[in-house]
CSV table of C-alpha atoms in Angstrom, one decimal:
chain,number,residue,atom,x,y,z
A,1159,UNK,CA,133.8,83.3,145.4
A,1160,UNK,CA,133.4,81.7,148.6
A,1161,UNK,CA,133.6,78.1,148.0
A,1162,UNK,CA,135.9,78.2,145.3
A,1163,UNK,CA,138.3,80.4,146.7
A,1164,UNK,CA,138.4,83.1,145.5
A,1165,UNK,CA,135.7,85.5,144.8
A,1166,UNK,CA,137.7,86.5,141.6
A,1167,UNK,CA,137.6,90.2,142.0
A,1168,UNK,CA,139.6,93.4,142.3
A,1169,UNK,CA,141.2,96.6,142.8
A,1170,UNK,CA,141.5,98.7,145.5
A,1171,UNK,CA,144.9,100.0,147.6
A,1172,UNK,CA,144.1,100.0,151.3
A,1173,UNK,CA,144.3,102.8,154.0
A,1174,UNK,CA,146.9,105.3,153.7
A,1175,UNK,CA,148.0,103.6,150.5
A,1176,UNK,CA,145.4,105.9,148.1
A,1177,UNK,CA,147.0,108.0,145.7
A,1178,UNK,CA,146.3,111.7,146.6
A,1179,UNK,CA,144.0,111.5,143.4
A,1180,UNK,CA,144.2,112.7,139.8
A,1181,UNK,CA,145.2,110.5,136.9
A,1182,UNK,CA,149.0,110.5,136.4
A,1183,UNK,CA,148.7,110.6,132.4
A,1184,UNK,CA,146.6,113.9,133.0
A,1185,UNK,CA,143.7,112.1,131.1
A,1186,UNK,CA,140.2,113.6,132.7
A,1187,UNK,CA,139.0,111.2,135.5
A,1188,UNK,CA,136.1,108.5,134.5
A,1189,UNK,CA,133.6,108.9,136.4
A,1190,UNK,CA,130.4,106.4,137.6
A,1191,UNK,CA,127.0,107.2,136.9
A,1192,UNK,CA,126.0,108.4,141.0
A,1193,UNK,CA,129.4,110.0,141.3
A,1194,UNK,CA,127.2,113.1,142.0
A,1195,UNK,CA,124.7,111.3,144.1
A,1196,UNK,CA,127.6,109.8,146.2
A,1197,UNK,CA,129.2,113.7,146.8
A,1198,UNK,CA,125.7,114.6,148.1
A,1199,UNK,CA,126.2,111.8,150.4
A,1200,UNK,CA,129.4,113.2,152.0
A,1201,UNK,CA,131.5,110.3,150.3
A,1202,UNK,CA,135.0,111.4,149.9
A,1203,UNK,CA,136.9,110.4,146.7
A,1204,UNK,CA,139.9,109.0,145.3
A,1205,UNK,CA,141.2,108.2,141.3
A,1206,UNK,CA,141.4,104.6,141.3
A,1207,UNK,CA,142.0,102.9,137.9
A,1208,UNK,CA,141.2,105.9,136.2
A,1209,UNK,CA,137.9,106.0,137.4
A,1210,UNK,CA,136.9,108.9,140.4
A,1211,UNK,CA,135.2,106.4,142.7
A,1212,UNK,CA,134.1,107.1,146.4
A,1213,UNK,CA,136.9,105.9,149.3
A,1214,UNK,CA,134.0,106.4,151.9
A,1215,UNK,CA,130.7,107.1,152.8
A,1216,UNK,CA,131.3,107.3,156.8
A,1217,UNK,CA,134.1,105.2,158.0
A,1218,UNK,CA,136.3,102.6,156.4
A,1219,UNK,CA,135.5,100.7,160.2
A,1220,UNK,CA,131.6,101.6,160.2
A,1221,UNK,CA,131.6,100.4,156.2
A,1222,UNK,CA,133.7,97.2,157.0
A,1223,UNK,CA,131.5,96.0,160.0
A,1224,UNK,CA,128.6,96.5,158.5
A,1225,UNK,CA,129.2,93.8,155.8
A,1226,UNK,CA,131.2,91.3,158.3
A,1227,UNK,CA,127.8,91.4,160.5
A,1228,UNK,CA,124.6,92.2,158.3
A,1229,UNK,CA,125.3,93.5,154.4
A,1230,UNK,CA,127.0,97.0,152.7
A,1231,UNK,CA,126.2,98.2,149.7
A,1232,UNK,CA,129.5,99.2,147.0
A,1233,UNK,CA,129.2,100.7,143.7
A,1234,UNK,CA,131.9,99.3,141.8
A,1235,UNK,CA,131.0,100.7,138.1
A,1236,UNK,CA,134.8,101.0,138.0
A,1237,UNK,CA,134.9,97.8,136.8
A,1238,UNK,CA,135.1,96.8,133.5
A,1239,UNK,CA,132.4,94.3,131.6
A,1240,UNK,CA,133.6,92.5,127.9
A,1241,UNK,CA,130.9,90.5,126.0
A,1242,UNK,CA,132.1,88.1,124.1
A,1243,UNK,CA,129.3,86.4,121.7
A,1244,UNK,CA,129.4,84.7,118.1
A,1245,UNK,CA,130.0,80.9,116.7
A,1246,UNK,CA,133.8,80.9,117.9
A,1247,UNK,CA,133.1,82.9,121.3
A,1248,UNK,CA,133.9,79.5,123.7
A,1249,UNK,CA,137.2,78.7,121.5
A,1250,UNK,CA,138.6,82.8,121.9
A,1251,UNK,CA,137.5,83.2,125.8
A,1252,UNK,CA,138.5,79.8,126.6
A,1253,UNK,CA,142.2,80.0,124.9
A,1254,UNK,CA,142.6,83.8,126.6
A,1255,UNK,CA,142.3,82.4,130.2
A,1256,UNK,CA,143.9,79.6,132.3
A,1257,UNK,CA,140.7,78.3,133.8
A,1258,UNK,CA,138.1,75.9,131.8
A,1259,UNK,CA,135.3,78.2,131.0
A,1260,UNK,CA,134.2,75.5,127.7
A,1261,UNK,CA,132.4,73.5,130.0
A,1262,UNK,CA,130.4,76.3,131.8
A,1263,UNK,CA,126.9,75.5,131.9
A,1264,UNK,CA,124.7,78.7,130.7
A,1265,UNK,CA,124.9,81.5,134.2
A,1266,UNK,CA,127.5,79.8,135.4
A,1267,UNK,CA,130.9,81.4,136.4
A,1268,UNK,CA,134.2,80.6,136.6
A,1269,UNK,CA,137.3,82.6,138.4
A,1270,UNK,CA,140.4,82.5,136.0
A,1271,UNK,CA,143.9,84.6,135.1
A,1272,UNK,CA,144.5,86.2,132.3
A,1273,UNK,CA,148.7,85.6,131.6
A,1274,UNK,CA,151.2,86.2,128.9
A,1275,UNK,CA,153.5,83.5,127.4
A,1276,UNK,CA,155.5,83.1,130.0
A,1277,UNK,CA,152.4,82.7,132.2
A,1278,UNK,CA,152.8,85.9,133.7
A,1279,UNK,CA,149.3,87.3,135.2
A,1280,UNK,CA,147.7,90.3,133.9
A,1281,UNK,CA,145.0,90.7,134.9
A,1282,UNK,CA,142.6,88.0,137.1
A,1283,UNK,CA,138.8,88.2,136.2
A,1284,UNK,CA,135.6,86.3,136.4
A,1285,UNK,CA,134.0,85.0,133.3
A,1286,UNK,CA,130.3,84.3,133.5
A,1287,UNK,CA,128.3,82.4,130.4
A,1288,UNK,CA,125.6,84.1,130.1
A,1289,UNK,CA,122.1,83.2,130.6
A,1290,UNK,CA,120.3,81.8,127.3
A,1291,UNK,CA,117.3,84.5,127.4
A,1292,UNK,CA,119.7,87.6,128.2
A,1293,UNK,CA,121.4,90.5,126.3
A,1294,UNK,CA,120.2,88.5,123.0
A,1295,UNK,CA,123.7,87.4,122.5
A,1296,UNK,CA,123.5,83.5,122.2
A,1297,UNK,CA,123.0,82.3,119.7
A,1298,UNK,CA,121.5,78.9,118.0
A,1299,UNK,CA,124.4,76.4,119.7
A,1300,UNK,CA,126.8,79.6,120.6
A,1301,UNK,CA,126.8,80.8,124.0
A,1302,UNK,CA,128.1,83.9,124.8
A,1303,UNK,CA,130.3,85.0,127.7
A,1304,UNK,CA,130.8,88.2,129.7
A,1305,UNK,CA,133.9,89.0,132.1
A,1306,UNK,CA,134.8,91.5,134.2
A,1307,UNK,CA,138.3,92.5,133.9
A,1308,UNK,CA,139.9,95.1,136.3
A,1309,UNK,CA,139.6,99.2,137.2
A,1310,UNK,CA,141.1,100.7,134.2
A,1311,UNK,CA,141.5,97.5,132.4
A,1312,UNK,CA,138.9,96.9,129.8
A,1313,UNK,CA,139.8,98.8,126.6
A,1314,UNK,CA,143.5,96.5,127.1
A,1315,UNK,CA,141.2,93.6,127.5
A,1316,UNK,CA,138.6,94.1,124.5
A,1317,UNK,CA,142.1,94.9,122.4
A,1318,UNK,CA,143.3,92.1,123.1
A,1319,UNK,CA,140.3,89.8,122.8
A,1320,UNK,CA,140.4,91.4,119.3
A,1321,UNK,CA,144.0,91.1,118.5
A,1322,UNK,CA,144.0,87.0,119.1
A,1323,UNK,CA,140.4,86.8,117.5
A,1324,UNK,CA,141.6,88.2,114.1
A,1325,UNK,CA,145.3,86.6,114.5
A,1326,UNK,CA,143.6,83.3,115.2
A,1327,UNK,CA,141.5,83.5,112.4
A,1328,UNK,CA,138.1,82.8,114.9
A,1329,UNK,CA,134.5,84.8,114.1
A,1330,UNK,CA,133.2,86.6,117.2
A,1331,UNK,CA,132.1,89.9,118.5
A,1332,UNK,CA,134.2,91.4,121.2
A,1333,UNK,CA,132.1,94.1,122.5
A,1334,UNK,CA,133.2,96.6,125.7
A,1335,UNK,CA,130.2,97.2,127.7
A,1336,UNK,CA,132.0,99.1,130.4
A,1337,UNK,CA,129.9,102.3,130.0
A,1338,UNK,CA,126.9,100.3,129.4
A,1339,UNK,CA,126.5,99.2,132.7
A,1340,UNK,CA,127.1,100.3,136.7
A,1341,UNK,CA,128.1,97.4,138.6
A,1342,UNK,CA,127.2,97.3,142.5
A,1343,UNK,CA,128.1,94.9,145.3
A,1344,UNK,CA,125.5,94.0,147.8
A,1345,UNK,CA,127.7,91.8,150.3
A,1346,UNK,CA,126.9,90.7,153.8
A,1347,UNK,CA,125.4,87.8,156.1
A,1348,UNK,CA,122.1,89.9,155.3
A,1349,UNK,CA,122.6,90.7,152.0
A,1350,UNK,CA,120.9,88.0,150.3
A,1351,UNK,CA,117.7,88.7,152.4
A,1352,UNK,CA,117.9,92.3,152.0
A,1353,UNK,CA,117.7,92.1,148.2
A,1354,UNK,CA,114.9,90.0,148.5
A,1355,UNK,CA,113.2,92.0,150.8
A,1356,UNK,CA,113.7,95.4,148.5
A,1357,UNK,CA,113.2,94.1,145.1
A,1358,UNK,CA,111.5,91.4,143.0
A,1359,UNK,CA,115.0,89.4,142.7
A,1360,UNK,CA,114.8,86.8,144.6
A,1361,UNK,CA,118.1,84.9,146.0
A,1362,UNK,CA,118.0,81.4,144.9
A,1363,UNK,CA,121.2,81.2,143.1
A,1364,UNK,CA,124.0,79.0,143.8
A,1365,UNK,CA,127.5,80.0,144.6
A,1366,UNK,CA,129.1,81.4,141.1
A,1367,UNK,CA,125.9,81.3,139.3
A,1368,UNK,CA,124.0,84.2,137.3
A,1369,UNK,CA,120.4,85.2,136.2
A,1370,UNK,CA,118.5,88.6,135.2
A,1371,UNK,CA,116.4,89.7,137.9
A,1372,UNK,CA,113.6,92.2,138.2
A,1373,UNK,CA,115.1,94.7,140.8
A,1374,UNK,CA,113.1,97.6,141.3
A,1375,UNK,CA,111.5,97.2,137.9
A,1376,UNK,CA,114.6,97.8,136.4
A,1377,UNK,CA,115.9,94.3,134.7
A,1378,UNK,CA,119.2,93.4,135.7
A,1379,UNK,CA,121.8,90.9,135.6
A,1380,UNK,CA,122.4,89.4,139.0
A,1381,UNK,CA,125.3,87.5,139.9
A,1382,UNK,CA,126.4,85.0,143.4
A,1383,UNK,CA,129.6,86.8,144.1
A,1384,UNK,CA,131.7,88.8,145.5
A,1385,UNK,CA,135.5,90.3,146.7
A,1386,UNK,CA,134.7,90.2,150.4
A,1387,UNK,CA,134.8,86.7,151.4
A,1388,UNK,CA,130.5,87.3,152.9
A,1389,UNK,CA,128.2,86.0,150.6
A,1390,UNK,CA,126.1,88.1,148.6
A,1391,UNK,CA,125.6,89.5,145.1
A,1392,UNK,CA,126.6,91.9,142.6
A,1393,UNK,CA,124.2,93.3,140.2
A,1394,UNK,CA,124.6,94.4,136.4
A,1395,UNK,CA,122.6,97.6,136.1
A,1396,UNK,CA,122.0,99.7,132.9
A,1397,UNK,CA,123.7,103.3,133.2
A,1398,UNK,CA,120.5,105.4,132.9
A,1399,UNK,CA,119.1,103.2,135.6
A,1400,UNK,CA,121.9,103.0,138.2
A,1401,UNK,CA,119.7,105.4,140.5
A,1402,UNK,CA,116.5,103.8,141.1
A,1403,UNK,CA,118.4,100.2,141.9
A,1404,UNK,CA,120.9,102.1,144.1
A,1405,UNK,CA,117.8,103.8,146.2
A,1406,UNK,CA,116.0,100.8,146.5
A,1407,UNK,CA,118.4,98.9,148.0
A,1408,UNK,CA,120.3,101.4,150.5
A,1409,UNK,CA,116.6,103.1,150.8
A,1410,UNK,CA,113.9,102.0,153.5
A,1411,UNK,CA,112.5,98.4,152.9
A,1412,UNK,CA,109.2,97.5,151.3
A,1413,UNK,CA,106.6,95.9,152.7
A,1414,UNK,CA,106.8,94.9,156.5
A,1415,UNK,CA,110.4,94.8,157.2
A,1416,UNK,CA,111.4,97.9,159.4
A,1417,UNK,CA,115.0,97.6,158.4
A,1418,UNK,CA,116.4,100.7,157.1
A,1419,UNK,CA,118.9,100.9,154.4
A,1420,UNK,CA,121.4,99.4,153.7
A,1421,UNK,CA,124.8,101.2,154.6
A,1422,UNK,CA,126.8,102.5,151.7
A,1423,UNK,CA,130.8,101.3,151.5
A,1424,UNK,CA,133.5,102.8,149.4
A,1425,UNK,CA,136.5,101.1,148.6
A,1426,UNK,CA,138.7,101.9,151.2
A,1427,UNK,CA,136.4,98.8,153.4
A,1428,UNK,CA,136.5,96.7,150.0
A,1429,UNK,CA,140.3,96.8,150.6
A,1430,UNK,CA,140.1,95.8,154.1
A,1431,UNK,CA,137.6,93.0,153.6
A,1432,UNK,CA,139.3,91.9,151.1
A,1433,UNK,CA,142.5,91.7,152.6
A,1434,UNK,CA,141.3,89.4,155.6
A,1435,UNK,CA,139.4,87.7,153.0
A,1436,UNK,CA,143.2,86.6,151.6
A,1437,UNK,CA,142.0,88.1,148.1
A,1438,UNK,CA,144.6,89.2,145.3
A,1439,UNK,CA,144.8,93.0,144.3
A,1440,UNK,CA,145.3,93.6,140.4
A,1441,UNK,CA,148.2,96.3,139.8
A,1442,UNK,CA,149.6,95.8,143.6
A,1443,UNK,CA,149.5,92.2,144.7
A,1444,UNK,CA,150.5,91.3,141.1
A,1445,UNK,CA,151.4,93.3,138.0
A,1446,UNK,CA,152.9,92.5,134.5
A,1447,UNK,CA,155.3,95.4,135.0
A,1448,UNK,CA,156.2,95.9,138.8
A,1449,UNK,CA,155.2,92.8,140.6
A,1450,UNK,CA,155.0,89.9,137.6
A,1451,UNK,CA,153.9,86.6,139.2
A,1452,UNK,CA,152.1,83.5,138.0
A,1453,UNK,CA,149.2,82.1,139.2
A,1454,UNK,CA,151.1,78.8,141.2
A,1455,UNK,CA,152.8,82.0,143.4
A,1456,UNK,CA,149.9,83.9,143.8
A,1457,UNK,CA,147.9,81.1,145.1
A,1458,UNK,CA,145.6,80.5,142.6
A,1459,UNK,CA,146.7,77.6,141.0
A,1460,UNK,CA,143.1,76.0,141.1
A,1461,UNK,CA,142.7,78.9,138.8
A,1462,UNK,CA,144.5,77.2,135.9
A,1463,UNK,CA,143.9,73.9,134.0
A,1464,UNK,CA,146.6,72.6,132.5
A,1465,UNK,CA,144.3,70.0,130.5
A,1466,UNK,CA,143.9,72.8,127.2
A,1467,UNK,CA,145.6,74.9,125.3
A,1468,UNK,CA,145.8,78.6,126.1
A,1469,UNK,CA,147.9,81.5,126.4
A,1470,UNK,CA,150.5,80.8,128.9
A,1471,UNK,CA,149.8,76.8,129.2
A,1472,UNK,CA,153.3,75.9,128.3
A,1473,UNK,CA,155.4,77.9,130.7
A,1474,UNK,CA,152.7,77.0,133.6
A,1475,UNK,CA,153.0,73.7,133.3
A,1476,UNK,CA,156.7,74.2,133.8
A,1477,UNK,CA,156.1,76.1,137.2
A,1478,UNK,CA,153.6,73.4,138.3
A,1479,UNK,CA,156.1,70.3,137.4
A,1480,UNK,CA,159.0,72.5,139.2
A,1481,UNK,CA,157.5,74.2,141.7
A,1482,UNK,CA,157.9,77.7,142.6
A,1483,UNK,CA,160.7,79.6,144.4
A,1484,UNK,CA,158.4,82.1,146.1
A,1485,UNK,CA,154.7,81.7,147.9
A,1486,UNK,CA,151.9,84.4,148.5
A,1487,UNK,CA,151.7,84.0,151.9
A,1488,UNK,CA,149.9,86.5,155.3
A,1489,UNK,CA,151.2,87.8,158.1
A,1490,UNK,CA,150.6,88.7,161.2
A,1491,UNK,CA,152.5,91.3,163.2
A,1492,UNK,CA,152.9,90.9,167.0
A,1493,UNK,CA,154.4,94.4,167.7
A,1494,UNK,CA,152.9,97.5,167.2
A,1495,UNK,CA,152.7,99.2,163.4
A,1496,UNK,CA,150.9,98.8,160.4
A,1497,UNK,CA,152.3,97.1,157.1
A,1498,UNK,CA,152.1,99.1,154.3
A,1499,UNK,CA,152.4,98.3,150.4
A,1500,UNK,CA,156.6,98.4,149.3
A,1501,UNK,CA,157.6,97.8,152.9
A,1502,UNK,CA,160.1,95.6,153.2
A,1503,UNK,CA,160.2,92.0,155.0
A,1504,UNK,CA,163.6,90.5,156.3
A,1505,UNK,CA,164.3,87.0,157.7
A,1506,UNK,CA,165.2,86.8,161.4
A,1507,UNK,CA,168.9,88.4,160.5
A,1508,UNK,CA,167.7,91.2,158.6
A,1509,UNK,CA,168.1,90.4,155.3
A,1510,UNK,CA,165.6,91.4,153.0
A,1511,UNK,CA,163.1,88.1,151.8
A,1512,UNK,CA,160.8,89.7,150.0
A,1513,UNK,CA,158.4,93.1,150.1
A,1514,UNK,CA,154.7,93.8,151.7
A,1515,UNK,CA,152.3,94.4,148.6
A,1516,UNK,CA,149.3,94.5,151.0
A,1517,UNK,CA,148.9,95.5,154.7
A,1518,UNK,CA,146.2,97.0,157.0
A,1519,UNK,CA,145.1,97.1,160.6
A,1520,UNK,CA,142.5,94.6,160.7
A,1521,UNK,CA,139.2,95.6,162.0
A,1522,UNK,CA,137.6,92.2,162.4
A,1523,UNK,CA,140.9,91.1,164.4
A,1524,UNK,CA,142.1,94.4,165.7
A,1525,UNK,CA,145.0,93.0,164.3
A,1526,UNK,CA,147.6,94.4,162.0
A,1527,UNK,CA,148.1,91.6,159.0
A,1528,UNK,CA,149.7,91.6,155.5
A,1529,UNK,CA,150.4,89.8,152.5
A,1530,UNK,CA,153.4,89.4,150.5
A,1531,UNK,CA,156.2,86.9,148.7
A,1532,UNK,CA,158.7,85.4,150.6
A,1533,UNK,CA,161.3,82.3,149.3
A,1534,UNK,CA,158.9,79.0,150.3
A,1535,UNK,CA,162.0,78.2,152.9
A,1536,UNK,CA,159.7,81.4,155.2
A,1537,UNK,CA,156.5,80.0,153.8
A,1538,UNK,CA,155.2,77.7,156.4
A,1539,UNK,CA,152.7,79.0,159.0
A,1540,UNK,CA,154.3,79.7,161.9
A,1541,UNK,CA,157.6,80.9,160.9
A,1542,UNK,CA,159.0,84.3,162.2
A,1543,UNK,CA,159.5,87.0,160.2
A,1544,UNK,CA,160.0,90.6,160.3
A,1545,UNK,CA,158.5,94.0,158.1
A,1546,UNK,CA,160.7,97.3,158.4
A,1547,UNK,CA,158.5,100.0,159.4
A,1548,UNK,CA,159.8,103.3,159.4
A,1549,UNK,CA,163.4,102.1,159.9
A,1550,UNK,CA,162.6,99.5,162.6
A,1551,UNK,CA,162.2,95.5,162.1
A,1552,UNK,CA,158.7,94.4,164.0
A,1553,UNK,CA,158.6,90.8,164.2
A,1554,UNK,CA,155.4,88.7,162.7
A,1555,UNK,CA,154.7,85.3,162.3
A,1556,UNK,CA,153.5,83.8,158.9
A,1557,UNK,CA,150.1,82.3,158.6
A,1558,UNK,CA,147.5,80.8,156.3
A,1559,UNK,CA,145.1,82.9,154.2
A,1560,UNK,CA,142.2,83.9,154.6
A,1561,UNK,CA,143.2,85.7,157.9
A,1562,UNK,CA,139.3,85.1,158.9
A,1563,UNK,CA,138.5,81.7,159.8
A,1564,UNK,CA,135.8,80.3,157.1
């Protein structure tokens, strides 16, 4: 999240970038619970992940300004939920991830990667311990842990939580929840004091911390986070009662408060938000297969602690005692065009440095801005650099993520 830099969350190909739709292995669409709700809306749609999700409601710009200045609402059932529960639960998550999640205090959370043995990421994911008194999982001593891996991601994950369980010889229950529950992101300055103004939850948690929550009768998990860089929530809903939490809190307020909803985003403004916000993309800004990077290049190296053994530890500790050879770094462009993901970006001379895996046109800045690896000698805010677009070198200058100023 905010404070601990990264909100630790997900998928979602910006602008022009969307597939056309349709799943390329001809498997039939997943689909959320309101997928029909959100047609009778006017959303428009798009296969992400597998999953037919809604690319807007209105506008991408209407959607994005609404949750830089007063809250949007996103469903984001796409996403994929793993509960992990039984005596060896702690030893299984915590050897599967590169962040400390042993030492988690019950609804607390903790951002982390998910690599290979070489330290190669995955997938990146957030891995809450649950609260004591929900789902019924604890038990005794045993706490019991849910994370949300990426679109499209969670049968991989719950198979390989499995496979290392039974190889490792450790006694826990990997169960995937991911058609158990809608997921929905209430984010914005306001957000916080819109859910409390709708619904019984009330918004007293702390940065990365999660409770259940009463919200509009309907008991919930609720959740200090986000993939916007605003503060706000996302909320754990059961499937059967996706609808009645979804009214309530784009619906009228109660009480008083002569707010009216609050406005509905698809993911075409998570993907801009997140973008200024400086946030990593599963399957674009990093992928096992067409982008492989570890967590010291992405930029997440706070993500990792070196000071246990897991999956990866080895070859990480390596990159961190050497250093890397490329950096995750923005840009800015100061000609006209937009970066797009697979766009090249050459040094001053027009040799190619490295390749755009995530571009828009800003509408907080009015800016077009991108993200992408270049060799750390380009790394340094400041230095020139240029993206081919359509042929033609436009010259930007590297600078610090977020793109936003905290």
């Amino acid at each position: 999240g905010a404070d601990a830099g990264h909100p630790g969350r997900r998928p979602m190909p910006s602008g022009t970038d969307f597939p056309a739709g349709g799943d390329p292995d001809g498997m039939p669409l997943r689909t959320p619970p309101l997928r029909d709700r959100h047609a009778s809306r006017g959303a428009k749609f798009t296969e992400f992940g597998g999953w037919d999700m809604p690319v807007e409601f209105d506008s991408i710009t209407t959607e994005h300004t609404a949750v830089r200045e007063a809250a949007g609402l996103f469903d984001v059932s796409h996403m994929g939920e793993i509960i992990v529960s039984g005596p060896d639960a702690t030893a299984l998550t915590d050897r599967l991830v590169t962040n400390d999640v042993a030492t988690l205090d019950a609804g607390e959370a903790r951002y982390a990667a998910i690599a290979d043995t070489d330290g190669v990421m995955h997938d990146d994911t957030v891995v809450y311990r649950l609260p004591a008194d929900e789902l019924d999982r604890a038990t005794g001593d045993a706490p019991a842990y849910l994370f949300v891996p990426n679109a499209g991601h969670d049968e991989w994950a719950h198979a390989r939580w499995c496979d290392h369980r039974d190889e490792w010889g450790l006694e826990a229950t990997v169960e995937n929840a991911t058609d158990e529950w809608a997921m929905f992101a209430l984010q914005g300055p306001a957000a916080l004091d819109h859910l409390a103004a709708r619904t019984a939850a009330t918004p007293d948690l702390a940065r990365f911390e999660m409770a259940g929550r009463r919200v509009a009768g309907v008991d919930c998990l609720v959740a200090r986070t986000g993939y916007t860089g605003e503060d706000g929530a996302e909320l754990l809903v059961p499937w059967a009662d996706a609808e009645t939490v979804w009214t309530a809190l784009t619906g009228p307020a109660t009480g008083d408060d002569p707010d009216v909803g609050v406005q509905p985003c698809g993911l075409g403004a998570r993907d801009t938000l997140r973008i200024e916000a400086g946030f990593l993309l599963s399957g674009q800004d990093f992928d096992p297969a067409d982008e492989p990077r570890n967590p010291y290049e992405t930029g997440i190296g706070f993500a990792v602690d070196l000071e246990r053994e897991f999956v990866g530890r080895d070859a990480l500790a390596a990159v961190e005692a050497e250093g890397v050879d490329e950096r995750f770094v923005g840009f800015r462009l100061v000609e006209r065009g937009v970066p797009r993901h697979g766009y090249d970006i050459t040094n001053t001379d027009g040799k190619v440095i490295g390749t755009v895996t995530s571009g828009t046109m800003s509408p907080t800045l009015d800016e077009p801005v991108g993200m992408g690896y270049v060799p750390v000698d380009y790394a340094d805010p400041g230095t020139t650099v240029r993206v081919v677009i359509r042929g033609q070198q436009k010259k930007a200058r590297v600078q610090p993520l977020p793109f936003l100023e905290e």
